[in-house]
Coordinates of C-alpha atoms in Angstrom, one line a residue:
X1 CA 0.5 -0.1 -0.2
X2 CA 2.4 2.6 1.0
X3 CA 4.5 1.6 -1.5
X4 CA 1.9 2.6 -4.3
X5 CA 1.2 5.9 -2.4
X6 CA 5.2 6.6 -3.0
X7 CA 4.3 5.4 -7.2
X8 CA 0.9 7.4 -8.0
X9 CA 3.8 10.3 -5.9
X10 CA 6.4 10.3 -8.7
X11 CA 4.3 10.5 -11.6
X12 CA 2.2 12.5 -10.4
X13 CA 5.0 14.5 -10.1
X14 CA 6.3 13.7 -13.5
X15 CA 3.5 14.9 -14.8
X16 CA 3.7 17.9 -13.3
X17 CA 7.2 18.4 -14.6
X18 CA 6.7 17.9 -18.1
X19 CA 3.3 20.3 -18.2
X20 CA 5.8 22.2 -16.5
X21 CA 8.5 22.0 -19.5
X22 CA 6.2 21.9 -22.7
X23 CA 4.2 25.4 -21.0
X24 CA 7.4 28.1 -21.6
X25 CA 6.6 31.6 -22.4
X26 CA 7.8 32.4 -25.8
X27 CA 10.6 34.4 -26.1
X28 CA 13.3 34.7 -28.5
X29 CA 17.1 35.6 -27.6
X30 CA 19.2 37.5 -30.4
X31 CA 22.9 35.9 -32.4
X32 CA 26.1 38.6 -31.4
X33 CA 26.8 39.7 -35.0
X34 CA 31.1 40.0 -34.2
X35 CA 32.3 41.1 -38.4
X36 CA 33.0 43.8 -38.5
X37 CA 35.8 44.6 -41.2
X38 CA 38.4 43.7 -43.7
X39 CA 40.5 47.2 -43.2
X40 CA 39.4 50.8 -41.9
X41 CA 40.2 52.4 -45.4
X42 CA 40.2 51.9 -49.0
X43 CA 43.1 50.3 -49.9
X44 CA 44.4 50.7 -46.4
X45 CA 47.4 47.9 -45.6
X46 CA 46.3 44.9 -44.1
X47 CA 48.2 44.5 -41.4
X48 CA 48.3 42.5 -38.5
X49 CA 50.9 44.3 -36.3
X50 CA 49.2 46.9 -33.7
X51 CA 49.8 49.4 -31.4
X52 CA 47.5 48.3 -29.6
X53 CA 50.9 45.1 -28.2
X54 CA 52.7 47.8 -26.9
X55 CA 52.6 48.2 -23.1
X56 CA 52.0 52.5 -21.9
X57 CA 55.7 52.5 -20.4
X58 CA 56.9 52.1 -24.4
X59 CA 54.6 54.2 -25.8
X60 CA 54.9 57.3 -23.5
X61 CA 58.2 58.1 -23.6
X62 CA 58.4 60.7 -21.5
X63 CA 59.5 60.2 -17.9
X64 CA 57.7 62.4 -16.3
X65 CA 54.9 61.7 -17.8
X66 CA 55.2 57.4 -16.6
X67 CA 55.4 59.0 -13.3
X68 CA 52.0 60.7 -13.5
X69 CA 50.7 58.0 -14.7
X70 CA 52.8 55.0 -12.2
X71 CA 51.5 57.1 -8.9
X72 CA 47.7 57.7 -10.8
X73 CA 48.1 53.6 -10.9
X74 CA 48.5 53.7 -7.2
X75 CA 46.5 56.4 -5.5
X76 CA 43.5 57.4 -8.7
X77 CA 40.1 56.9 -5.9
X78 CA 37.9 55.6 -8.9
X79 CA 40.1 53.0 -10.1
X80 CA 40.7 51.8 -6.3
X81 CA 36.7 51.7 -5.9
X82 CA 36.4 49.3 -9.3
X83 CA 38.9 47.5 -7.8
X84 CA 36.8 47.0 -4.9
X85 CA 33.8 46.4 -7.6
X86 CA 36.3 43.2 -8.5
X87 CA 36.1 42.4 -4.7
X88 CA 32.5 42.5 -4.4
X89 CA 32.7 40.3 -8.1
X90 CA 34.7 37.5 -6.6
X91 CA 32.5 37.4 -3.2
X92 CA 29.9 36.5 -5.9
X93 CA 31.3 33.8 -7.2
X94 CA 32.1 32.4 -3.8
X95 CA 28.9 32.6 -3.0
X96 CA 26.6 30.3 -6.8
X97 CA 29.5 27.9 -5.1
X98 CA 28.1 27.3 -1.8
X99 CA 24.6 26.6 -3.6
X100 CA 25.2 23.2 -5.2
X101 CA 27.0 22.2 -2.2
X102 CA 26.4 20.4 0.5
X103 CA 24.4 23.2 3.8
X104 CA 25.9 21.8 6.6
X105 CA 24.7 23.1 10.3
X106 CA 25.3 21.7 14.3
X107 CA 22.5 22.8 15.9
X108 CA 21.7 22.5 20.0
X109 CA 19.0 24.1 21.7
X110 CA 17.1 22.4 25.3
X111 CA 12.8 23.5 25.9
X112 CA 10.4 22.4 28.9
X113 CA 7.2 21.5 27.6
X114 CA 3.8 20.3 30.0
X115 CA 1.3 19.0 28.3
X116 CA -2.5 19.4 29.4
X117 CA -3.1 16.1 31.0
X118 CA -6.3 16.4 29.0
X119 CA -4.9 15.1 25.8
X120 CA -3.4 12.3 24.7
X121 CA 0.0 13.4 24.7
X122 CA -0.3 14.1 28.4
X123 CA -2.8 11.6 29.9
X124 CA 0.6 9.0 27.5
X125 CA 3.7 10.9 29.4
X126 CA 2.3 10.5 33.2
X127 CA 1.5 7.2 32.5
X128 CA 4.6 5.9 31.2
X129 CA 7.4 6.2 33.0
X130 CA 10.5 7.0 30.9
X131 CA 12.9 5.2 34.0
X132 CA 11.2 2.1 35.4
X133 CA 9.9 3.7 39.1
X134 CA 10.2 6.9 38.5
X135 CA 7.8 9.8 38.1
X136 CA 8.5 11.3 35.0
X137 CA 9.8 14.4 36.1
X138 CA 7.2 17.3 35.3
X139 CA 7.1 19.3 33.0
X140 CA 9.2 17.1 30.9
X141 CA 12.3 18.9 29.8
X142 CA 14.3 17.9 26.8
X143 CA 17.9 18.4 25.1
X144 CA 18.8 17.9 21.7
X145 CA 22.7 18.6 20.5
X146 CA 23.5 17.2 16.2
X147 CA 24.3 18.0 12.7
X148 CA 21.5 19.2 10.2
X149 CA 22.5 18.9 6.5
X150 CA 20.2 20.3 4.2
X151 CA 21.6 19.4 -0.1
X152 CA 19.8 20.7 -3.4
X153 CA 21.2 18.2 -5.9
X154 CA 21.5 20.5 -9.1
X155 CA 19.9 18.4 -11.0
X156 CA 19.1 20.7 -14.2
X157 CA 22.8 22.7 -13.5
X158 CA 20.3 25.2 -12.4
X159 CA 23.2 25.8 -9.5
X160 CA 26.5 25.2 -12.2
X161 CA 24.6 27.6 -14.5
X162 CA 24.5 30.2 -11.8
X163 CA 28.4 30.3 -11.6
X164 CA 29.1 30.3 -13.9
X165 CA 27.9 33.5 -15.4
X166 CA 28.6 35.0 -11.9
X167 CA 32.5 33.8 -13.2
X168 CA 31.5 36.2 -16.2
X169 CA 30.9 38.9 -14.6
X170 CA 33.7 38.9 -12.4
X171 CA 35.6 37.9 -15.8
X172 CA 34.0 41.3 -16.9
X173 CA 34.3 43.6 -14.0
X174 CA 38.6 43.1 -14.6
X175 CA 37.7 44.0 -18.5
X176 CA 35.8 47.3 -16.2
X177 CA 38.4 47.6 -15.3
X178 CA 41.2 47.3 -17.8
X179 CA 39.0 50.0 -19.7
X180 CA 39.2 52.1 -16.8
X181 CA 42.9 52.2 -16.8
X182 CA 42.4 52.7 -20.5
X183 CA 41.2 55.7 -20.0
X184 CA 43.3 56.6 -17.2
X185 CA 46.5 56.9 -18.8
X186 CA 44.6 58.5 -21.9
X187 CA 43.5 61.5 -19.8
X188 CA 47.0 61.8 -18.0
X189 CA 48.1 61.8 -21.6
X190 CA 46.7 64.3 -23.2
X191 CA 46.0 66.6 -20.4
X192 CA 50.6 66.3 -19.8
X193 CA 50.7 67.2 -23.5
X194 CA 47.4 70.4 -23.5
X195 CA 49.7 70.9 -20.2
X196 CA 52.9 71.2 -23.1
X197 CA 51.5 73.2 -24.2
X198 CA 49.7 75.7 -22.4
X199 CA 53.3 76.1 -21.2
X200 CA 54.3 77.2 -24.7
X201 CA 51.4 80.0 -25.3
X202 CA 51.9 81.5 -22.1
X203 CA 56.2 81.8 -23.0
X204 CA 54.9 83.1 -26.8
X205 CA 52.5 85.4 -25.5
X206 CA 55.0 87.2 -22.9
X207 CA 57.3 87.4 -26.2
X208 CA 55.0 89.0 -27.9
X209 CA 53.9 91.7 -24.9
X210 CA 58.1 93.1 -25.5
X211 CA 57.6 93.4 -29.6
X212 CA 54.4 95.0 -28.6
X213 CA 56.2 97.1 -25.1
X214 CA 59.1 97.9 -28.3
X215 CA 56.4 98.8 -30.5
X216 CA 54.6 100.7 -28.5
X217 CA 57.6 102.8 -27.8
X218 CA 58.9 103.7 -31.9
X219 CA 55.7 104.7 -32.3
X220 CA 54.9 107.1 -29.0
X221 CA 58.2 108.1 -30.4
X222 CA 56.8 109.2 -33.5
X223 CA 54.4 111.1 -31.9
X224 CA 56.3 113.3 -30.6
X225 CA 57.9 113.2 -33.9
X226 CA 55.0 114.5 -35.3
X227 CA 55.1 111.2 -37.7
X228 CA 51.9 110.0 -36.5
X229 CA 48.6 110.6 -34.5
X230 CA 47.6 109.6 -30.1
X231 CA 45.0 107.7 -32.3
X232 CA 47.6 105.9 -33.2
X233 CA 49.6 104.8 -29.8
X234 CA 46.8 104.2 -27.8
X235 CA 46.5 101.4 -30.8
X236 CA 49.5 100.2 -30.2
X237 CA 48.3 100.6 -26.4
X238 CA 45.1 98.7 -26.4
X239 CA 47.0 95.6 -27.8
X240 CA 50.1 95.2 -25.6
X241 CA 46.8 95.2 -22.4
X242 CA 45.3 92.9 -24.3
X243 CA 47.1 90.5 -24.8
X244 CA 48.9 90.8 -21.5
X245 CA 45.3 90.3 -20.4
X246 CA 45.4 87.0 -22.4
X247 CA 49.2 86.5 -19.7
X248 CA 46.4 85.5 -17.6
X249 CA 43.9 83.2 -19.5
X250 CA 46.5 81.6 -20.1
X251 CA 48.1 80.8 -16.2
X252 CA 44.2 80.3 -15.5
X253 CA 44.3 77.5 -17.7
X254 CA 47.0 76.4 -16.4
X255 CA 46.6 75.9 -12.6
X256 CA 43.0 73.7 -14.3
X257 CA 44.7 71.9 -15.7
X258 CA 47.6 71.7 -13.8
X259 CA 44.8 70.6 -10.7
X260 CA 43.1 67.3 -13.2
X261 CA 46.6 65.4 -14.0
X262 CA 46.2 66.5 -9.8
X263 CA 42.9 65.2 -9.5
X264 CA 43.7 62.0 -12.3
X265 CA 46.6 61.1 -10.1
X266 CA 44.6 61.4 -6.5
X267 CA 46.7 64.5 -5.0
X268 CA 45.8 68.0 -3.6
X269 CA 47.4 70.6 -5.9
X270 CA 51.2 70.9 -6.5
X271 CA 52.7 72.1 -9.2
X272 CA 53.4 68.9 -12.0
X273 CA 57.3 68.4 -12.8
X274 CA 57.1 68.4 -16.7
X275 CA 60.0 69.2 -19.9
X276 CA 57.7 71.9 -21.4
X277 CA 60.9 73.0 -23.6
X278 CA 61.0 69.7 -26.3
X279 CA 56.9 70.5 -26.6
X280 CA 57.9 71.9 -30.0
X281 CA 60.0 69.6 -31.0
X282 CA 58.0 66.4 -30.3
X283 CA 56.6 64.2 -32.9
X284 CA 53.6 61.5 -33.1
X285 CA 54.8 58.3 -32.7
X286 CA 54.0 56.2 -35.6
X287 CA 50.9 54.7 -35.5
X288 CA 50.0 50.5 -37.3
X289 CA 45.9 50.3 -36.3
X290 CA 46.5 46.2 -36.9
X291 CA 43.2 44.3 -38.8
X292 CA 39.7 45.8 -37.5
X293 CA 39.3 41.8 -35.6
X294 CA 42.3 42.5 -33.8
X295 CA 39.4 44.7 -31.1
X296 CA 37.9 41.7 -30.6
X297 CA 40.8 41.1 -28.9
X298 CA 42.4 43.6 -27.4
X299 CA 39.8 46.0 -26.0
X300 CA 38.4 45.9 -22.6
X301 CA 35.3 47.0 -23.5
X302 CA 34.3 44.6 -25.8
X303 CA 35.4 41.8 -24.1
X304 CA 33.5 43.8 -20.8
X305 CA 30.3 43.4 -23.4
X306 CA 31.3 39.9 -24.1
X307 CA 31.8 38.5 -20.9
X308 CA 28.1 40.2 -20.1
X309 CA 27.5 38.3 -23.1
X310 CA 27.7 35.1 -21.6
X311 CA 26.3 35.8 -18.1
X312 CA 22.9 36.9 -19.3
X313 CA 22.8 33.6 -21.9
X314 CA 23.9 31.7 -18.7
X315 CA 21.2 33.7 -16.9
X316 CA 18.1 32.7 -19.7
X317 CA 19.3 28.7 -19.0
X318 CA 18.9 29.7 -15.4
X319 CA 15.9 31.1 -15.8
X320 CA 13.9 27.7 -17.7
X321 CA 15.4 25.4 -14.7
X322 CA 13.6 26.5 -12.8
X323 CA 11.2 25.3 -14.4
X324 CA 11.4 22.2 -13.7
X325 CA 11.2 20.1 -10.6
X326 CA 14.2 20.8 -7.9
X327 CA 15.5 17.8 -6.3
X328 CA 15.9 17.9 -2.1
X329 CA 17.7 15.5 0.4
X330 CA 18.1 16.9 3.9
X331 CA 19.1 14.1 7.0
X332 CA 20.0 15.9 10.5
X333 CA 22.5 13.5 12.6
X334 CA 22.2 13.9 17.1
X335 CA 21.9 12.3 20.2
X336 CA 18.7 13.7 21.8
X337 CA 17.4 13.8 25.6
X338 CA 15.1 14.0 28.4
X339 CA 18.0 13.7 30.4
X340 CA 21.0 15.8 29.4
X341 CA 23.9 13.4 30.9
X342 CA 21.8 10.9 28.7
X343 CA 23.5 13.2 25.6
X344 CA 26.2 10.5 25.4
X345 CA 24.3 7.5 25.9
X346 CA 24.1 5.2 22.7
X347 CA 20.2 5.1 23.2
X348 CA 20.1 9.0 22.7
X349 CA 20.5 9.1 18.7
X350 CA 18.9 10.4 16.3
X351 CA 19.0 10.4 12.4
X352 CA 16.8 11.1 9.5
X353 CA 16.9 11.3 6.8
X354 CA 14.8 12.6 3.1
X355 CA 14.2 13.3 0.1
X356 CA 11.9 16.2 -1.3
X357 CA 10.9 16.9 -5.2
X358 CA 8.6 19.0 -6.4
X359 CA 8.1 21.9 -8.8
X360 CA 6.2 25.2 -9.7
X361 CA 2.4 23.9 -11.2
X362 CA -0.2 27.5 -10.2
X363 CA 1.3 30.7 -10.0
X364 CA 4.2 30.7 -11.3
X365 CA 4.4 34.7 -12.8
X366 CA 7.3 34.9 -11.2
X367 CA 9.2 32.0 -12.7
X368 CA 7.9 33.7 -15.3
X369 CA 9.0 37.1 -15.5
X370 CA 11.8 37.0 -14.4
X371 CA 12.2 33.5 -17.2
X372 CA 11.6 36.5 -20.0
X373 CA 13.4 39.7 -18.1
X374 CA 16.6 37.2 -18.7
X375 CA 15.6 36.8 -22.3
X376 CA 15.4 40.2 -22.9
X377 CA 18.8 41.1 -21.3
X378 CA 20.5 39.0 -23.0
X379 CA 19.1 39.8 -26.5
X380 CA 19.9 43.7 -24.4
X381 CA 23.8 42.4 -24.3
X382 CA 24.1 41.1 -27.6
X383 CA 22.5 44.6 -29.1
X384 CA 25.5 46.2 -26.6
X385 CA 28.5 43.3 -27.8
X386 CA 27.8 44.5 -31.5
X387 CA 27.2 48.9 -30.7
X388 CA 31.2 48.8 -28.6
X389 CA 32.5 46.9 -31.6
X390 CA 30.9 49.6 -34.3
X391 CA 31.7 52.6 -31.6
X392 CA 35.6 51.2 -31.6
X393 CA 36.0 50.9 -35.1
X394 CA 34.4 53.9 -36.3
X395 CA 36.8 55.7 -32.2
X396 CA 39.8 54.1 -34.6
X397 CA 38.6 55.6 -38.0
X398 CA 38.7 58.8 -37.0
X399 CA 41.7 58.7 -35.6
X400 CA 43.7 57.4 -38.1
X401 CA 42.1 59.3 -39.6
X402 CA 42.2 62.6 -38.0
X403 CA 47.1 62.0 -37.5
X404 CA 46.9 62.1 -41.3
X405 CA 45.0 65.6 -41.3
X406 CA 46.5 67.1 -38.6
X407 CA 50.0 65.9 -40.4
X408 CA 49.5 68.7 -42.9
X409 CA 47.4 71.1 -41.9
X410 CA 50.8 71.1 -39.9
X411 CA 52.9 72.0 -42.2
X412 CA 51.0 74.4 -44.1
X413 CA 50.5 76.0 -40.5
X414 CA 54.4 76.4 -40.1
X415 CA 55.0 77.6 -43.7
X416 CA 52.2 79.9 -43.0
X417 CA 54.5 80.9 -38.8
X418 CA 57.3 81.6 -41.1
X419 CA 55.8 84.1 -43.3
X420 CA 53.6 86.1 -40.7
X421 CA 57.4 86.2 -38.7
X422 CA 58.8 87.6 -41.9
X423 CA 55.6 90.5 -42.1
X424 CA 56.3 91.1 -38.9
X425 CA 60.3 92.8 -39.6
X426 CA 59.3 94.3 -43.2
X427 CA 56.2 95.6 -41.7
X428 CA 57.6 97.8 -39.4
X429 CA 60.5 98.5 -41.6
X430 CA 57.7 100.1 -43.8
X431 CA 56.3 101.1 -40.9
X432 CA 59.4 103.7 -40.1
X433 CA 60.5 104.8 -43.1
X434 CA 56.3 105.7 -43.4
X435 CA 55.4 103.6 -45.9
X436 CA 52.6 101.3 -43.5
X437 CA 50.5 102.8 -41.2
X438 CA 49.9 101.3 -37.9
X439 CA 47.5 99.5 -39.0
X440 CA 49.3 97.3 -40.7
X441 CA 51.6 96.8 -38.5
X442 CA 49.0 96.3 -36.1
X443 CA 47.9 93.9 -38.6
X444 CA 50.5 91.6 -39.0
X445 CA 51.3 92.0 -35.4
X446 CA 47.6 90.9 -34.1
X447 CA 47.9 87.5 -37.9
X448 CA 50.6 86.1 -36.4
X449 CA 50.4 85.6 -33.8
X450 CA 46.9 83.9 -34.0
X451 CA 49.4 81.7 -36.3
X452 CA 51.5 80.8 -34.1
X453 CA 48.6 80.0 -31.3
X454 CA 47.4 77.8 -33.8
X455 CA 50.6 75.8 -35.0
X456 CA 50.6 75.0 -30.4
X457 CA 47.3 74.6 -31.1
X458 CA 47.2 71.9 -33.8
X459 CA 51.0 70.0 -32.6
X460 CA 48.8 69.4 -29.3
X461 CA 45.7 68.5 -31.1
X462 CA 48.4 66.1 -32.9
X463 CA 49.3 64.9 -29.6
X464 CA 46.1 63.9 -28.4
X465 CA 45.4 61.7 -31.5
X466 CA 48.1 59.9 -31.1
X467 CA 46.6 59.5 -27.2
X468 CA 43.0 58.4 -29.0
X469 CA 44.1 55.8 -31.5
X470 CA 46.5 54.1 -28.9
X471 CA 43.6 53.9 -26.8
X472 CA 40.8 53.5 -29.7
X473 CA 43.1 50.1 -30.5
X474 CA 43.1 49.4 -27.1
X475 CA 46.8 50.2 -25.4
X476 CA 47.3 50.9 -22.3
X477 CA 46.1 48.8 -19.9
X478 CA 49.1 46.7 -20.6

């Protein structure tokens, strides 16, 4: 009779499981597209050598810049916060691994029970002598000590897939840290080159102040000789004052840029060591782009998105497994007695062993919602992965084009600066001989100053493009 009941229970469970498995919500998963173009530009040479493989200490030769990056990798607060997030993700793996191992606990308890004489239990306790010839203690104490164990048998790999998902999210967090390092290195390098450019602009302004002051003195002499009017003196004086005010604007930008670097390296404001005198002679590194498909391995943000996508796929399996029966085993082993001194006796030994099989049958809305959500997040993760690939490709293509165009622009601006520098001397000579008016001198000085500013700005953009293409290719985190 008892066997028939067991068989009927198992049959009912199997039927419920079959019904459950056959009635999963209909959802659509999405396979990610990893295809990339063969090259970054039409007609480009296909070469698998990539600058991304170069370590940042080799890519950035400036010792002062290297020192700043080294300090930032140790002290930057945001990076250290991310490192703690990695520890959190690592702990999640530990937690998920523990779920598919048996849970064993050691426990002890003591209680006192006074049963009513007008109940079956009370009557039995009153009439039954535990020790012959002695009246049972009332109230009756109960002492127990032993081990308890619970174990969910991972038949559908729900728990193991949850652990694998946690592992992928941990790996994603590591790649997230690598991507942060890449951006941190690039941001410090860009700020450093901006600081060098500002130093050179300040030096240029100081030189022009001297030139304009000398021109102002010449105009004053000519006014005394009645060759020019007071208007010319005032215009030259206004130009000197304008350039002097520009000097303080640049000084403020230098302070702000220094403090931006100080923030990135995790320290309070102080002077940033730098080699400003070498800025004009800096030449951007030669960049080898490799092929677009290498971005999938080199870019930490793409690898992070890939791990998150794999985790999302496993989450679907975990959510799907919740529809199936859950098999659990529980056991207990210990001692129980009404007297503490009897606990060590063999007669006080107790043990239990039980198994249970249960499947959700009615009101599965929460499980369905979790399953649909997991599928939606997988589709979302696939689109995110594709977006990262597309964004990386466009970033590299833009920076490669920028490097080429800036190189041509710098050559032309250098020629412009040479021409305008010569025109300053020419305009001054013509002005002294009364063959040019003072407005021509003023315009020539202003144009020359602007062209030199533009040349320094273009040089900074060249260095920034060198930094940004290195970041776009996936370099900087090694």
